[in-house]
Tab-separated table of C-alpha atoms in Angstrom:
chain	number	residue	atom	x	y	z
N	146	MET	CA	107.868	185.779	-88.282
N	147	THR	CA	105.856	188.506	-86.469
N	148	LEU	CA	106.140	190.600	-83.713
N	149	GLN	CA	103.447	190.701	-81.357
N	150	ARG	CA	103.378	193.950	-78.823
N	151	LEU	CA	103.394	192.723	-74.823
N	152	ASP	CA	100.871	194.414	-72.904
N	153	PRO	CA	101.118	192.983	-69.372
N	154	PHE	CA	98.457	195.384	-68.262
N	155	ARG	CA	95.492	194.778	-70.920
N	156	ASP	CA	93.908	192.124	-68.879
N	157	ILE	CA	93.538	194.371	-65.796
N	158	VAL	CA	92.530	197.374	-67.617
N	159	ASN	CA	89.951	194.931	-69.234
N	160	LEU	CA	88.537	193.397	-66.082
N	161	ARG	CA	88.572	197.166	-64.421
N	162	ASN	CA	86.452	198.344	-67.595
N	163	GLN	CA	84.210	195.385	-67.196
N	164	MET	CA	83.892	195.842	-63.219
N	165	ASP	CA	82.965	199.661	-63.784
N	166	ALA	CA	80.509	198.618	-66.329
N	167	LEU	CA	78.922	196.117	-64.231
N	168	PHE	CA	78.697	198.590	-61.347
N	169	SER	CA	77.187	201.063	-63.402
N	170	GLU	CA	74.647	198.891	-64.742
N	171	MET	CA	73.758	198.550	-60.979
N	172	GLY	CA	73.557	202.221	-60.136
N	173	LEU	CA	76.538	201.921	-57.816
N	174	LEU	CA	78.930	204.157	-60.157
N	175	PRO	CA	77.781	207.009	-61.864
N	176	ARG	CA	78.652	207.009	-65.426
N	177	ALA	CA	79.987	210.234	-66.960
N	178	ALA	CA	79.153	211.769	-70.278
N	179	GLY	CA	81.468	210.763	-72.951
N	180	GLN	CA	82.128	207.569	-71.005
N	181	ALA	CA	81.388	205.159	-73.445
N	182	GLU	CA	85.058	204.726	-74.870
N	183	ALA	CA	86.262	204.211	-71.521
N	184	ALA	CA	83.449	201.366	-70.752
N	185	ALA	CA	84.924	199.418	-73.987
N	186	THR	CA	85.622	195.753	-72.685
N	187	TRP	CA	88.428	195.058	-75.209
N	188	SER	CA	90.159	196.333	-77.918
N	189	PRO	CA	90.981	195.053	-81.521
N	190	ALA	CA	94.546	194.466	-82.778
N	191	VAL	CA	95.365	196.950	-85.190
N	192	ASP	CA	98.464	197.664	-87.711
N	193	ILE	CA	99.306	200.991	-89.218
N	194	TYR	CA	101.833	201.318	-92.218
N	195	GLU	CA	102.573	204.191	-94.677
N	196	THR	CA	102.976	204.506	-98.385
N	197	ASP	CA	104.181	207.173	-100.810
N	198	LYS	CA	100.185	208.389	-101.138
N	199	GLU	CA	98.374	207.096	-97.942
N	200	ILE	CA	98.456	205.956	-94.584
N	201	VAL	CA	96.590	202.717	-94.158
N	202	LEU	CA	95.322	201.608	-90.642
N	203	LYS	CA	94.174	197.422	-90.798
N	204	ALA	CA	91.981	196.344	-87.675
N	205	GLU	CA	91.127	192.625	-86.865
N	206	LEU	CA	87.271	192.483	-86.620
N	207	PRO	CA	86.263	189.005	-86.705
N	208	ASP	CA	82.775	187.783	-86.060
N	209	ILE	CA	81.693	191.544	-86.312
N	210	ARG	CA	78.835	192.434	-88.464
N	211	GLN	CA	79.229	195.630	-90.789
N	212	GLU	CA	76.640	197.443	-89.556
N	213	ASP	CA	77.944	197.160	-85.542
N	214	ILE	CA	81.187	198.886	-86.733
N	215	ARG	CA	81.336	202.555	-86.599
N	216	VAL	CA	84.166	204.851	-88.290
N	217	SER	CA	84.455	208.567	-87.757
N	218	VAL	CA	86.555	211.598	-88.065
N	219	ASP	CA	86.242	214.544	-85.697
N	220	ASN	CA	88.572	216.971	-84.667
N	221	ASN	CA	92.138	215.497	-86.281
N	222	ARG	CA	91.187	211.857	-84.582
N	223	LEU	CA	89.921	208.528	-86.504
N	224	SER	CA	87.685	206.888	-84.237
N	225	ILE	CA	86.503	203.272	-84.686
N	226	ALA	CA	83.856	201.810	-82.575
N	227	GLY	CA	81.792	198.790	-82.397
N	228	GLU	CA	80.412	195.383	-80.664
N	229	ARG	CA	80.804	191.821	-80.764
N	230	LYS	CA	77.905	190.603	-79.719
N	231	PHE	CA	77.738	187.186	-77.924
N	232	GLU	CA	75.952	184.256	-79.988
N	233	ALA	CA	72.547	183.896	-79.070
N	234	GLU	CA	71.735	180.614	-80.437
N	235	VAL	CA	74.534	178.924	-78.003
N	236	ARG	CA	73.699	178.913	-74.454
N	237	ARG	CA	76.556	180.350	-72.301
N	238	GLU	CA	76.095	177.299	-70.021
N	239	ASN	CA	77.146	175.036	-73.097
N	240	TYR	CA	80.341	176.427	-73.372
N	241	HIS	CA	83.612	174.976	-72.226
N	242	ARG	CA	85.811	177.655	-72.611
N	243	ILE	CA	85.251	181.169	-73.789
N	244	GLU	CA	88.590	183.194	-74.299
N	245	ARG	CA	87.586	185.867	-77.214
N	246	SER	CA	86.538	189.011	-75.705
N	247	TYR	CA	82.924	189.999	-76.389
N	248	GLY	CA	81.025	193.549	-75.914
N	249	THR	CA	81.799	197.090	-77.139
N	250	PHE	CA	85.295	197.915	-78.304
N	251	ALA	CA	86.669	201.770	-79.022
N	252	ARG	CA	89.793	202.922	-80.446
N	253	THR	CA	91.129	206.858	-81.257
N	254	PHE	CA	93.710	207.698	-83.094
N	255	THR	CA	95.351	211.297	-83.825
N	256	LEU	CA	95.423	212.096	-87.656
N	257	PRO	CA	98.579	213.908	-88.623
N	258	PRO	CA	97.998	217.235	-90.633
N	259	THR	CA	98.875	215.662	-93.563
N	260	VAL	CA	95.737	213.457	-94.043
N	261	ASP	CA	93.342	214.587	-96.839
N	262	GLN	CA	90.163	213.994	-94.367
N	263	ASP	CA	87.269	214.440	-97.127
N	264	ASN	CA	88.633	211.912	-98.905
N	265	ILE	CA	89.198	209.013	-95.903
N	266	ARG	CA	87.907	205.523	-97.224
N	267	ALA	CA	86.961	202.579	-94.979
N	268	GLU	CA	86.453	198.609	-96.490
N	269	TYR	CA	85.457	195.928	-94.288
N	270	LYS	CA	86.459	192.201	-95.698
N	271	GLN	CA	86.938	188.880	-94.135
N	272	GLY	CA	86.952	190.244	-90.682
N	273	VAL	CA	89.245	192.891	-91.506
N	274	LEU	CA	88.456	196.860	-91.485
N	275	THR	CA	90.791	198.508	-93.625
N	276	VAL	CA	90.954	202.302	-93.310
N	277	SER	CA	92.619	204.357	-96.235
N	278	LEU	CA	93.810	207.960	-95.183
N	279	PRO	CA	95.185	209.434	-98.521
N	280	LYS	CA	97.708	212.229	-97.877
N	281	ARG	CA	97.325	215.883	-99.190
N	282	GLU	CA	99.328	217.128	-101.862
N	283	VAL	CA	102.304	218.789	-100.340
N	284	ALA	CA	102.589	222.319	-101.720
N	285	GLN	CA	105.935	222.411	-103.679
N	286	GLY	CA	108.057	225.404	-103.125
N	287	LYS	CA	108.667	227.706	-106.219
N	288	ASN	CA	112.273	228.882	-107.037
N	289	ILE	CA	112.044	232.718	-108.371
N	290	ALA	CA	114.528	233.877	-110.624
N	291	ILE	CA	116.113	237.263	-109.459
N	292	GLN	CA	116.814	239.732	-112.423
N	293	VAL	CA	119.672	242.203	-112.054
N	294	ASN	CA	119.121	245.749	-113.508
């Protein structure tokens, strides 16, 4: 049995983001610098777990090409962004139901100081992006023997 986080406001936030993007495209709403993340139209589900040697982040990104995904690290923040494009070969009028989200997405996570940012790896396989965040070697304290003269 799996537990899934309930987010009753997700659909409202998605609707607002879509309306903001629509008004921005029409020129009725100015787009501020760096607003690309705020205009994301959906948010992929993410699992994060920790082992002795690393923190692992897994994001569900089905039907997204690898070249449409961007993973970056800057100022102790891991960012995952990209876009799921609507299938061009099927006309929108031919669909009976559209429940999956399309468009841009962006997620940002603050990294703990224990992550070795120089050795972060990302792999994309079968619609799942796996980002491995190795932990730094923690400096162990050293006992110093005290000599009595």
